[in-house]
Amino acid sequence: MSTAFRSMGMSIVQIGLPSFVESIAGSLTSYGIIIGVFSVTQSIFQYPFAAVSDKLGRRKVILFGMLIYLLGTFLCFTAQDVIQLIIYRAIQGAGAYTSILQAIIGDIYKKDQHSKGMGYYSLYMNVGYFLGFVIGGYIASFLGFRSIFLISGFLICFSILFIFFVLKENNKTEMNKNPDKNMEFNMINIKILLKERQYIFSLLFNCVRWFLFGFITAYLIWVLQDDVRGFGLSEITSSYIMLAILALYVVFIFISNKLLDRYGPRKLMMVGQIIVMVFGISFFFPDFVLNLSVFLIISSCLGIGIALFDPAGNTLLLEVIEDIQPDLKGSGIGFNNAIGFFCGAVAPMIMSPIGEIDIFFPFYVVFGLMIISLIISKFLVDKKY
């Protein structure tokens, strides 16, 4: 439930944020910074929160993180200018408790049921995220865009109450006494992995993937709602459009998972990269793409391509680490996530100023990244994958 409430609060904010930023004289660049700074502080505090929870127990630390997140959320509601909103979003991101939610699942479910627990985690996260888009559109339209942070804050309050009354601290001593040494994140293991070219290639793919995820949803919302260079849609209309695109994305994530065993990650990545490139060419003809129907079809096809690219990148990473040294999965995945989180955090800060030059320039960058990724997939990634 806490996962669903958090995801719902985040998507509620996403759909109403462009109007909020414009109301305090913000630009596309400041919009990107406001989104990015949240992810930057979240990435900085993610590991410390998780590490402290191993020593002090999940319940205390997650409640502390939620209170910081709640403080930042309500401060955002009061923001009167761009600088204040940037600072308050940084405070909001500092309450980085998502990794503890995942750790709690690991504590509750036995080892042979971890996949079941993570399945529930993903389900609640996606359901909350999708509902937030719909609810957020109506909240921003009828209650005012500033209220997106107020409603998001109330959802966090419900999460705090749920954790406080429902979650019981059980296995703190066991967590401290039985660390899995194979999952340690240390530089010695990282250096071993970085000597292997295939690991470096898989890192590059996942950096591209995180970079795309870091900006593309928020940027699409801005383009749909921008009155000057975009389509000038309302929050309600854009929320339903984003819901449809994301639903299509999730469907093809499911399909790609089914295809991975048959075709392998390398081939599936190449298919996804080619789809993004083929439809990405359209953005070089702005008069054609500025038709809303055409833009939505192309955006949906880009989502399909990225959906095929996404799980294939994760699978390639795991298979490469298995071939190098299976005991290094913890370090290899942890290093990948650390770099990926950073790429996702800086993406909106980089792409939004580019979008100030031309609304479609960020899509040209996506096209270029896919060309580079396709070349690496075709000629440098080992064909056995």
mmCIF file of C-alpha atoms in Angstrom:
data_model
loop_
_atom_site.group_PDB
_atom_site.id
_atom_site.type_symbol
_atom_site.label_atom_id
_atom_site.label_comp_id
_atom_site.label_asym_id
_atom_site.label_seq_id
_atom_site.Cartn_x
_atom_site.Cartn_y
_atom_site.Cartn_z
ATOM 1 C CA MET A 1 0.000 0.000 0.000
ATOM 2 C CA SER A 2 2.829 2.413 0.835
ATOM 3 C CA THR A 3 4.367 1.701 -2.568
ATOM 4 C CA ALA A 4 1.057 2.415 -4.321
ATOM 5 C CA PHE A 5 0.511 5.672 -2.404
ATOM 6 C CA ARG A 6 4.037 6.882 -3.151
ATOM 7 C CA SER A 7 3.774 6.087 -6.874
ATOM 8 C CA MET A 8 0.348 7.712 -7.031
ATOM 9 C CA GLY A 9 1.681 10.852 -5.370
ATOM 10 C CA MET A 10 4.593 11.061 -7.802
ATOM 11 C CA SER A 11 2.433 10.799 -10.937
ATOM 12 C CA ILE A 12 -0.102 13.273 -9.506
ATOM 13 C CA VAL A 13 2.749 15.770 -9.186
ATOM 14 C CA GLN A 14 4.111 14.978 -12.659
ATOM 15 C CA ILE A 15 0.866 15.764 -14.476
ATOM 16 C CA GLY A 16 0.305 19.125 -12.754
ATOM 17 C CA LEU A 17 3.911 20.296 -12.421
ATOM 18 C CA PRO A 18 4.236 22.092 -15.815
ATOM 19 C CA SER A 19 1.369 24.467 -14.958
ATOM 20 C CA PHE A 20 2.778 25.030 -11.466
ATOM 21 C CA VAL A 21 6.214 25.901 -12.872
ATOM 22 C CA GLU A 22 4.736 28.312 -15.413
ATOM 23 C CA SER A 23 2.642 29.976 -12.688
ATOM 24 C CA ILE A 24 5.811 30.967 -10.789
ATOM 25 C CA ALA A 25 7.483 32.317 -13.948
ATOM 26 C CA GLY A 26 9.451 29.142 -14.587
ATOM 27 C CA SER A 27 10.730 27.934 -17.953
ATOM 28 C CA LEU A 28 11.348 24.535 -19.526
ATOM 29 C CA THR A 29 14.919 24.683 -18.180
ATOM 30 C CA SER A 30 13.783 25.338 -14.611
ATOM 31 C CA TYR A 31 11.179 22.574 -15.036
ATOM 32 C CA GLY A 32 14.000 20.153 -15.860
ATOM 33 C CA ILE A 33 16.017 21.271 -12.824
ATOM 34 C CA ILE A 34 12.982 20.928 -10.543
ATOM 35 C CA ILE A 35 12.492 17.344 -11.739
ATOM 36 C CA GLY A 36 16.195 16.486 -11.755
ATOM 37 C CA VAL A 37 17.109 17.839 -8.322
ATOM 38 C CA PHE A 38 14.528 15.517 -6.740
ATOM 39 C CA SER A 39 16.208 12.516 -8.380
ATOM 40 C CA VAL A 40 19.725 13.748 -7.522
ATOM 41 C CA THR A 41 19.085 13.973 -3.776
ATOM 42 C CA GLN A 42 17.123 10.721 -3.921
ATOM 43 C CA SER A 43 20.094 8.949 -5.518
ATOM 44 C CA ILE A 44 22.493 10.428 -2.933
ATOM 45 C CA PHE A 45 20.475 9.316 0.091
ATOM 46 C CA GLN A 46 19.152 6.001 -1.261
ATOM 47 C CA TYR A 47 22.088 3.846 -0.112
ATOM 48 C CA PRO A 48 22.653 5.544 3.303
ATOM 49 C CA PHE A 49 18.997 5.055 4.235
ATOM 50 C CA ALA A 50 19.115 1.389 3.225
ATOM 51 C CA ALA A 51 22.393 0.801 5.099
ATOM 52 C CA VAL A 52 21.130 2.460 8.291
ATOM 53 C CA SER A 53 17.928 0.400 8.121
ATOM 54 C CA ASP A 54 20.070 -2.767 8.288
ATOM 55 C CA LYS A 55 21.427 -1.585 11.655
ATOM 56 C CA LEU A 56 18.508 0.256 13.259
ATOM 57 C CA GLY A 57 15.611 -1.643 11.728
ATOM 58 C CA ARG A 58 13.342 -0.896 8.784
ATOM 59 C CA ARG A 59 10.406 0.637 10.647
ATOM 60 C CA LYS A 60 12.248 3.514 12.337
ATOM 61 C CA VAL A 61 14.271 4.490 9.289
ATOM 62 C CA ILE A 62 11.423 4.318 6.782
ATOM 63 C CA LEU A 63 9.228 6.466 9.041
ATOM 64 C CA PHE A 64 12.057 9.009 9.314
ATOM 65 C CA GLY A 65 12.475 9.028 5.524
ATOM 66 C CA MET A 66 8.728 9.437 5.031
ATOM 67 C CA LEU A 67 8.659 12.422 7.401
ATOM 68 C CA ILE A 68 11.431 14.140 5.412
ATOM 69 C CA TYR A 69 9.570 13.389 2.178
ATOM 70 C CA LEU A 70 6.352 14.723 3.725
ATOM 71 C CA LEU A 71 8.080 17.923 4.877
ATOM 72 C CA GLY A 72 9.483 18.543 1.398
ATOM 73 C CA THR A 73 6.098 17.846 -0.201
ATOM 74 C CA PHE A 74 4.205 20.354 1.937
ATOM 75 C CA LEU A 75 6.993 22.927 1.483
ATOM 76 C CA CYS A 76 6.577 22.534 -2.294
ATOM 77 C CA PHE A 77 2.902 23.404 -1.830
ATOM 78 C CA THR A 78 3.955 26.757 -0.326
ATOM 79 C CA ALA A 79 6.660 27.603 -2.911
ATOM 80 C CA GLN A 80 6.360 31.130 -4.316
ATOM 81 C CA ASP A 81 9.202 31.108 -6.845
ATOM 82 C CA VAL A 82 11.409 28.729 -8.818
ATOM 83 C CA ILE A 83 14.335 28.830 -6.353
ATOM 84 C CA GLN A 84 12.097 27.856 -3.455
ATOM 85 C CA LEU A 85 10.547 25.011 -5.436
ATOM 86 C CA ILE A 86 14.000 23.675 -6.398
ATOM 87 C CA ILE A 87 15.149 23.727 -2.747
ATOM 88 C CA TYR A 88 11.950 22.107 -1.492
ATOM 89 C CA ARG A 89 12.089 19.403 -4.171
ATOM 90 C CA ALA A 90 15.652 18.629 -3.059
ATOM 91 C CA ILE A 91 14.372 18.182 0.510
ATOM 92 C CA GLN A 92 11.555 15.980 -0.787
ATOM 93 C CA GLY A 93 14.005 13.749 -2.656
ATOM 94 C CA ALA A 94 16.227 13.436 0.432
ATOM 95 C CA GLY A 95 13.513 11.291 2.019
ATOM 96 C CA ALA A 96 14.722 8.369 -0.074
ATOM 97 C CA TYR A 97 12.841 5.407 1.351
ATOM 98 C CA THR A 98 12.086 3.335 -1.777
ATOM 99 C CA SER A 99 15.071 1.029 -1.235
ATOM 100 C CA ILE A 100 13.774 0.290 2.282
ATOM 101 C CA LEU A 101 10.372 -0.686 0.870
ATOM 102 C CA GLN A 102 12.159 -3.234 -1.315
ATOM 103 C CA ALA A 103 14.214 -4.442 1.658
ATOM 104 C CA ILE A 104 11.018 -4.908 3.687
ATOM 105 C CA ILE A 105 9.712 -7.214 0.967
ATOM 106 C CA GLY A 106 12.925 -9.211 1.255
ATOM 107 C CA ASP A 107 12.352 -9.476 5.018
ATOM 108 C CA ILE A 108 8.679 -10.466 4.803
ATOM 109 C CA TYR A 109 8.968 -13.058 2.025
ATOM 110 C CA LYS A 110 11.226 -16.079 2.292
ATOM 111 C CA LYS A 111 14.047 -16.487 -0.216
ATOM 112 C CA ASP A 112 12.082 -18.840 -2.487
ATOM 113 C CA GLN A 113 9.177 -16.334 -2.517
ATOM 114 C CA HIS A 114 11.173 -13.179 -3.327
ATOM 115 C CA SER A 115 9.934 -13.154 -6.932
ATOM 116 C CA LYS A 116 6.347 -13.255 -5.648
ATOM 117 C CA GLY A 117 7.030 -10.350 -3.300
ATOM 118 C CA MET A 118 8.700 -8.254 -5.992
ATOM 119 C CA GLY A 119 5.809 -9.075 -8.308
ATOM 120 C CA TYR A 120 3.396 -7.553 -5.795
ATOM 121 C CA TYR A 121 5.742 -4.579 -5.393
ATOM 122 C CA SER A 122 5.770 -3.928 -9.155
ATOM 123 C CA LEU A 123 2.000 -4.418 -9.379
ATOM 124 C CA TYR A 124 1.186 -1.893 -6.643
ATOM 125 C CA MET A 125 3.784 0.552 -7.957
ATOM 126 C CA ASN A 126 2.323 0.509 -11.486
ATOM 127 C CA VAL A 127 -1.307 0.598 -10.335
ATOM 128 C CA GLY A 128 -0.558 3.599 -8.128
ATOM 129 C CA TYR A 129 1.386 5.320 -10.888
ATOM 130 C CA PHE A 130 -1.407 4.873 -13.449
ATOM 131 C CA LEU A 131 -4.156 5.979 -11.047
ATOM 132 C CA GLY A 132 -2.104 9.043 -10.157
ATOM 133 C CA PHE A 133 -2.094 10.251 -13.752
ATOM 134 C CA VAL A 134 -5.889 10.140 -13.956
ATOM 135 C CA ILE A 135 -6.495 11.593 -10.491
ATOM 136 C CA GLY A 136 -3.757 14.198 -10.962
ATOM 137 C CA GLY A 137 -5.373 15.560 -14.109
ATOM 138 C CA TYR A 138 -8.661 16.213 -12.314
ATOM 139 C CA ILE A 139 -6.949 17.591 -9.201
ATOM 140 C CA ALA A 140 -4.880 20.066 -11.225
ATOM 141 C CA SER A 141 -7.883 21.128 -13.316
ATOM 142 C CA PHE A 142 -10.523 21.507 -10.587
ATOM 143 C CA LEU A 143 -8.568 22.131 -7.370
ATOM 144 C CA GLY A 144 -5.670 24.059 -8.903
ATOM 145 C CA PHE A 145 -2.218 22.853 -9.895
ATOM 146 C CA ARG A 146 -0.707 23.877 -6.529
ATOM 147 C CA SER A 147 -2.926 21.296 -4.825
ATOM 148 C CA ILE A 148 -1.004 18.434 -6.469
ATOM 149 C CA PHE A 149 1.567 18.653 -3.668
ATOM 150 C CA LEU A 150 -1.118 18.917 -0.995
ATOM 151 C CA ILE A 151 -2.870 15.732 -2.159
ATOM 152 C CA SER A 152 0.487 13.986 -2.584
ATOM 153 C CA GLY A 153 1.313 14.948 1.005
ATOM 154 C CA PHE A 154 -1.947 13.478 2.296
ATOM 155 C CA LEU A 155 -1.135 10.205 0.517
ATOM 156 C CA ILE A 156 2.225 10.110 2.309
ATOM 157 C CA CYS A 157 0.381 10.703 5.607
ATOM 158 C CA PHE A 158 -1.728 7.607 4.900
ATOM 159 C CA SER A 159 1.478 5.678 4.166
ATOM 160 C CA ILE A 160 3.030 6.808 7.456
ATOM 161 C CA LEU A 161 -0.044 5.685 9.399
ATOM 162 C CA PHE A 162 -0.088 2.365 7.543
ATOM 163 C CA ILE A 163 3.600 1.675 8.282
ATOM 164 C CA PHE A 164 3.279 2.844 11.897
ATOM 165 C CA PHE A 165 0.332 0.604 12.766
ATOM 166 C CA VAL A 166 0.854 -2.390 10.452
ATOM 167 C CA LEU A 167 4.598 -2.947 10.043
ATOM 168 C CA LYS A 168 6.187 -4.866 12.903
ATOM 169 C CA GLU A 169 9.947 -5.052 13.384
ATOM 170 C CA ASN A 170 10.904 -8.719 13.303
ATOM 171 C CA ASN A 171 14.248 -9.796 11.949
ATOM 172 C CA LYS A 172 16.607 -6.947 12.827
ATOM 173 C CA THR A 173 19.125 -9.181 14.570
ATOM 174 C CA GLU A 174 19.056 -11.746 11.789
ATOM 175 C CA MET A 175 19.662 -8.996 9.230
ATOM 176 C CA ASN A 176 22.738 -7.843 11.098
ATOM 177 C CA LYS A 177 24.180 -11.272 11.778
ATOM 178 C CA ASN A 178 23.737 -12.816 8.342
ATOM 179 C CA PRO A 179 24.875 -10.381 5.673
ATOM 180 C CA ASP A 180 25.235 -11.881 2.224
ATOM 181 C CA LYS A 181 28.875 -11.231 1.436
ATOM 182 C CA ASN A 182 28.318 -11.973 -2.218
ATOM 183 C CA MET A 183 26.058 -8.922 -2.403
ATOM 184 C CA GLU A 184 28.589 -6.479 -0.985
ATOM 185 C CA PHE A 185 29.127 -3.336 -3.014
ATOM 186 C CA ASN A 186 32.890 -2.695 -3.095
ATOM 187 C CA MET A 187 35.407 -1.264 -5.508
ATOM 188 C CA ILE A 188 37.535 -4.427 -5.728
ATOM 189 C CA ASN A 189 34.637 -6.302 -7.304
ATOM 190 C CA ILE A 190 33.847 -3.342 -9.555
ATOM 191 C CA LYS A 191 37.419 -3.245 -10.867
ATOM 192 C CA ILE A 192 37.212 -6.940 -11.738
ATOM 193 C CA LEU A 193 34.035 -6.351 -13.734
ATOM 194 C CA LEU A 194 35.304 -3.204 -15.465
ATOM 195 C CA LYS A 195 38.173 -5.191 -16.981
ATOM 196 C CA GLU A 196 35.584 -7.005 -19.107
ATOM 197 C CA ARG A 197 34.420 -5.225 -22.277
ATOM 198 C CA GLN A 198 31.021 -6.927 -22.294
ATOM 199 C CA TYR A 199 30.244 -5.556 -18.828
ATOM 200 C CA ILE A 200 31.175 -2.045 -19.973
ATOM 201 C CA PHE A 201 28.866 -2.382 -22.999
ATOM 202 C CA SER A 202 25.988 -3.547 -20.798
ATOM 203 C CA LEU A 203 26.631 -0.564 -18.504
ATOM 204 C CA LEU A 204 26.425 1.796 -21.487
ATOM 205 C CA PHE A 205 23.092 0.306 -22.579
ATOM 206 C CA ASN A 206 21.626 0.676 -19.124
ATOM 207 C CA CYS A 207 22.918 4.252 -18.811
ATOM 208 C CA VAL A 208 21.043 5.071 -22.025
ATOM 209 C CA ARG A 209 17.943 3.335 -20.664
ATOM 210 C CA TRP A 210 18.022 5.242 -17.366
ATOM 211 C CA PHE A 211 18.746 8.504 -19.200
ATOM 212 C CA LEU A 212 15.653 8.026 -21.371
ATOM 213 C CA PHE A 213 13.431 7.163 -18.414
ATOM 214 C CA GLY A 214 14.762 10.151 -16.487
ATOM 215 C CA PHE A 215 13.315 12.731 -18.829
ATOM 216 C CA ILE A 216 10.977 11.344 -21.464
ATOM 217 C CA THR A 217 7.744 11.020 -19.437
ATOM 218 C CA ALA A 218 8.072 14.478 -17.888
ATOM 219 C CA TYR A 219 9.103 15.987 -21.215
ATOM 220 C CA LEU A 220 6.128 14.481 -23.058
ATOM 221 C CA ILE A 221 3.812 16.007 -20.448
ATOM 222 C CA TRP A 222 5.409 19.423 -21.009
ATOM 223 C CA VAL A 223 5.073 19.154 -24.805
ATOM 224 C CA LEU A 224 1.417 18.120 -24.528
ATOM 225 C CA GLN A 225 0.566 21.009 -22.183
ATOM 226 C CA ASP A 226 2.779 23.795 -23.609
ATOM 227 C CA ASP A 227 0.554 26.495 -25.134
ATOM 228 C CA VAL A 228 3.306 28.143 -27.191
ATOM 229 C CA ARG A 229 5.322 25.407 -28.903
ATOM 230 C CA GLY A 230 3.417 22.285 -27.905
ATOM 231 C CA PHE A 231 -0.215 21.216 -28.116
ATOM 232 C CA GLY A 232 -1.761 23.235 -25.268
ATOM 233 C CA LEU A 233 -3.794 20.347 -23.849
ATOM 234 C CA SER A 234 -5.432 20.437 -20.425
ATOM 235 C CA GLU A 235 -4.141 18.420 -17.483
ATOM 236 C CA ILE A 236 -7.090 16.009 -17.766
ATOM 237 C CA THR A 237 -6.587 15.334 -21.481
ATOM 238 C CA SER A 238 -2.819 14.944 -21.157
ATOM 239 C CA SER A 239 -3.256 12.610 -18.174
ATOM 240 C CA TYR A 240 -5.403 10.204 -20.225
ATOM 241 C CA ILE A 241 -2.962 10.364 -23.134
ATOM 242 C CA MET A 242 -0.010 9.563 -20.862
ATOM 243 C CA LEU A 243 -2.009 6.763 -19.260
ATOM 244 C CA ALA A 244 -2.624 5.191 -22.688
ATOM 245 C CA ILE A 245 1.042 5.495 -23.732
ATOM 246 C CA LEU A 246 2.278 4.020 -20.446
ATOM 247 C CA ALA A 247 -0.276 1.190 -20.602
ATOM 248 C CA LEU A 248 1.003 0.299 -24.081
ATOM 249 C CA TYR A 249 4.550 0.442 -22.738
ATOM 250 C CA VAL A 250 3.713 -1.982 -19.907
ATOM 251 C CA VAL A 251 2.027 -4.400 -22.343
ATOM 252 C CA PHE A 252 5.173 -4.535 -24.469
ATOM 253 C CA ILE A 253 7.364 -4.912 -21.381
ATOM 254 C CA PHE A 254 5.353 -8.064 -20.684
ATOM 255 C CA ILE A 255 5.692 -9.193 -24.324
ATOM 256 C CA SER A 256 9.438 -8.549 -24.349
ATOM 257 C CA ASN A 257 9.864 -10.673 -21.214
ATOM 258 C CA LYS A 258 8.192 -13.538 -23.081
ATOM 259 C CA LEU A 259 10.407 -13.039 -26.152
ATOM 260 C CA LEU A 260 13.707 -12.843 -24.258
ATOM 261 C CA ASP A 261 14.040 -16.595 -23.737
ATOM 262 C CA ARG A 262 13.463 -17.246 -27.442
ATOM 263 C CA TYR A 263 15.588 -14.546 -29.058
ATOM 264 C CA GLY A 264 18.037 -13.406 -26.371
ATOM 265 C CA PRO A 265 18.751 -9.872 -25.115
ATOM 266 C CA ARG A 266 21.039 -8.770 -27.965
ATOM 267 C CA LYS A 267 18.520 -9.371 -30.771
ATOM 268 C CA LEU A 268 15.626 -7.932 -28.782
ATOM 269 C CA MET A 269 17.608 -4.798 -27.975
ATOM 270 C CA MET A 270 18.411 -4.341 -31.645
ATOM 271 C CA VAL A 271 14.731 -4.634 -32.588
ATOM 272 C CA GLY A 272 13.818 -2.018 -29.983
ATOM 273 C CA GLN A 273 16.616 0.303 -31.098
ATOM 274 C CA ILE A 274 15.574 0.034 -34.753
ATOM 275 C CA ILE A 275 11.925 0.805 -33.893
ATOM 276 C CA VAL A 276 12.969 3.943 -31.982
ATOM 277 C CA MET A 277 15.219 5.040 -34.855
ATOM 278 C CA VAL A 278 12.648 4.433 -37.604
ATOM 279 C CA PHE A 279 9.917 6.426 -35.878
ATOM 280 C CA GLY A 280 12.389 8.930 -34.430
ATOM 281 C CA ILE A 281 13.230 10.102 -37.951
ATOM 282 C CA SER A 282 9.781 11.730 -38.020
ATOM 283 C CA PHE A 283 10.920 14.437 -35.602
ATOM 284 C CA PHE A 284 13.231 15.797 -38.295
ATOM 285 C CA PHE A 285 10.014 16.884 -40.065
ATOM 286 C CA PRO A 286 8.424 19.143 -37.394
ATOM 287 C CA ASP A 287 5.469 20.299 -39.499
ATOM 288 C CA PHE A 288 4.458 16.660 -39.894
ATOM 289 C CA VAL A 289 4.881 15.783 -36.198
ATOM 290 C CA LEU A 290 3.054 18.873 -34.897
ATOM 291 C CA ASN A 291 -0.186 17.150 -35.855
ATOM 292 C CA LEU A 292 -1.415 15.762 -32.518
ATOM 293 C CA SER A 293 -2.577 12.405 -33.914
ATOM 294 C CA VAL A 294 0.758 11.860 -35.663
ATOM 295 C CA PHE A 295 2.684 12.877 -32.536
ATOM 296 C CA LEU A 296 0.746 10.405 -30.385
ATOM 297 C CA ILE A 297 1.260 7.530 -32.839
ATOM 298 C CA ILE A 298 4.996 8.225 -33.035
ATOM 299 C CA SER A 299 5.314 8.619 -29.241
ATOM 300 C CA SER A 300 3.497 5.312 -28.740
ATOM 301 C CA CYS A 301 5.848 3.574 -31.180
ATOM 302 C CA LEU A 302 8.846 5.053 -29.365
ATOM 303 C CA GLY A 303 7.386 3.616 -26.157
ATOM 304 C CA ILE A 304 7.132 0.181 -27.786
ATOM 305 C CA GLY A 305 10.758 0.339 -28.920
ATOM 306 C CA ILE A 306 11.980 1.415 -25.487
ATOM 307 C CA ALA A 307 9.855 -1.330 -23.877
ATOM 308 C CA LEU A 308 11.694 -3.964 -25.935
ATOM 309 C CA PHE A 309 15.025 -2.327 -25.096
ATOM 310 C CA ASP A 310 14.359 -2.122 -21.333
ATOM 311 C CA PRO A 311 14.228 -5.713 -19.981
ATOM 312 C CA ALA A 312 16.746 -6.833 -22.614
ATOM 313 C CA GLY A 313 19.305 -4.431 -21.129
ATOM 314 C CA ASN A 314 18.785 -5.819 -17.623
ATOM 315 C CA THR A 315 18.956 -9.395 -18.875
ATOM 316 C CA LEU A 316 22.176 -8.729 -20.789
ATOM 317 C CA LEU A 317 23.745 -7.275 -17.637
ATOM 318 C CA LEU A 318 22.855 -10.355 -15.576
ATOM 319 C CA GLU A 319 24.078 -12.805 -18.224
ATOM 320 C CA VAL A 320 27.375 -10.946 -18.641
ATOM 321 C CA ILE A 321 28.018 -10.941 -14.878
ATOM 322 C CA GLU A 322 27.124 -14.649 -14.685
ATOM 323 C CA ASP A 323 29.755 -15.354 -17.344
ATOM 324 C CA ILE A 324 32.416 -13.256 -15.604
ATOM 325 C CA GLN A 325 31.839 -14.329 -11.994
ATOM 326 C CA PRO A 326 28.381 -15.144 -10.577
ATOM 327 C CA ASP A 327 29.357 -14.095 -7.045
ATOM 328 C CA LEU A 328 29.728 -10.495 -8.220
ATOM 329 C CA LYS A 329 26.055 -9.974 -9.077
ATOM 330 C CA GLY A 330 25.491 -7.711 -6.069
ATOM 331 C CA SER A 331 28.392 -5.407 -6.869
ATOM 332 C CA GLY A 332 27.746 -5.479 -10.610
ATOM 333 C CA ILE A 333 24.058 -4.656 -10.349
ATOM 334 C CA GLY A 334 24.632 -2.131 -7.554
ATOM 335 C CA PHE A 335 27.241 -0.245 -9.582
ATOM 336 C CA ASN A 336 24.958 -0.309 -12.612
ATOM 337 C CA ASN A 337 22.057 1.089 -10.569
ATOM 338 C CA ALA A 338 24.210 3.800 -8.994
ATOM 339 C CA ILE A 339 25.398 5.066 -12.388
ATOM 340 C CA GLY A 340 21.957 4.592 -13.908
ATOM 341 C CA PHE A 341 20.223 6.541 -11.158
ATOM 342 C CA PHE A 342 22.661 9.406 -11.708
ATOM 343 C CA CYS A 343 22.033 9.352 -15.476
ATOM 344 C CA GLY A 344 18.294 9.453 -14.875
ATOM 345 C CA ALA A 345 18.707 12.335 -12.429
ATOM 346 C CA VAL A 346 20.751 14.572 -14.739
ATOM 347 C CA ALA A 347 18.729 13.734 -17.874
ATOM 348 C CA PRO A 348 15.967 16.341 -17.376
ATOM 349 C CA MET A 349 18.568 18.956 -16.435
ATOM 350 C CA ILE A 350 20.387 18.335 -19.726
ATOM 351 C CA MET A 351 17.448 17.781 -22.048
ATOM 352 C CA SER A 352 15.203 20.628 -20.901
ATOM 353 C CA PRO A 353 17.668 23.410 -21.876
ATOM 354 C CA ILE A 354 18.092 21.637 -25.229
ATOM 355 C CA GLY A 355 14.318 21.732 -25.575
ATOM 356 C CA GLU A 356 14.438 25.516 -25.111
ATOM 357 C CA ILE A 357 16.341 25.718 -28.422
ATOM 358 C CA ASP A 358 13.752 23.636 -30.251
ATOM 359 C CA ILE A 359 10.918 21.590 -28.773
ATOM 360 C CA PHE A 360 11.978 18.512 -30.787
ATOM 361 C CA PHE A 361 15.758 18.709 -30.176
ATOM 362 C CA PRO A 362 15.616 16.223 -27.259
ATOM 363 C CA PHE A 363 14.110 13.669 -29.652
ATOM 364 C CA TYR A 364 17.090 14.209 -31.974
ATOM 365 C CA VAL A 365 19.323 13.285 -29.027
ATOM 366 C CA VAL A 366 17.268 10.121 -28.479
ATOM 367 C CA PHE A 367 17.720 9.276 -32.169
ATOM 368 C CA GLY A 368 21.499 9.734 -31.861
ATOM 369 C CA LEU A 369 21.704 7.604 -28.710
ATOM 370 C CA MET A 370 19.829 4.802 -30.462
ATOM 371 C CA ILE A 371 22.236 4.899 -33.424
ATOM 372 C CA ILE A 372 25.218 4.555 -31.077
ATOM 373 C CA SER A 373 23.464 1.790 -29.100
ATOM 374 C CA LEU A 374 22.594 -0.113 -32.278
ATOM 375 C CA ILE A 375 26.196 0.022 -33.511
ATOM 376 C CA ILE A 376 27.427 -1.357 -30.180
ATOM 377 C CA SER A 377 24.734 -4.074 -30.177
ATOM 378 C CA LYS A 378 25.465 -5.129 -33.749
ATOM 379 C CA PHE A 379 29.253 -5.080 -33.820
ATOM 380 C CA LEU A 380 30.599 -5.157 -30.253
ATOM 381 C CA VAL A 381 28.245 -7.213 -28.071
ATOM 382 C CA ASP A 382 29.102 -10.911 -28.141
ATOM 383 C CA LYS A 383 26.679 -12.755 -30.451
ATOM 384 C CA LYS A 384 26.167 -15.533 -27.889
ATOM 385 C CA TYR A 385 23.893 -13.157 -25.976
#
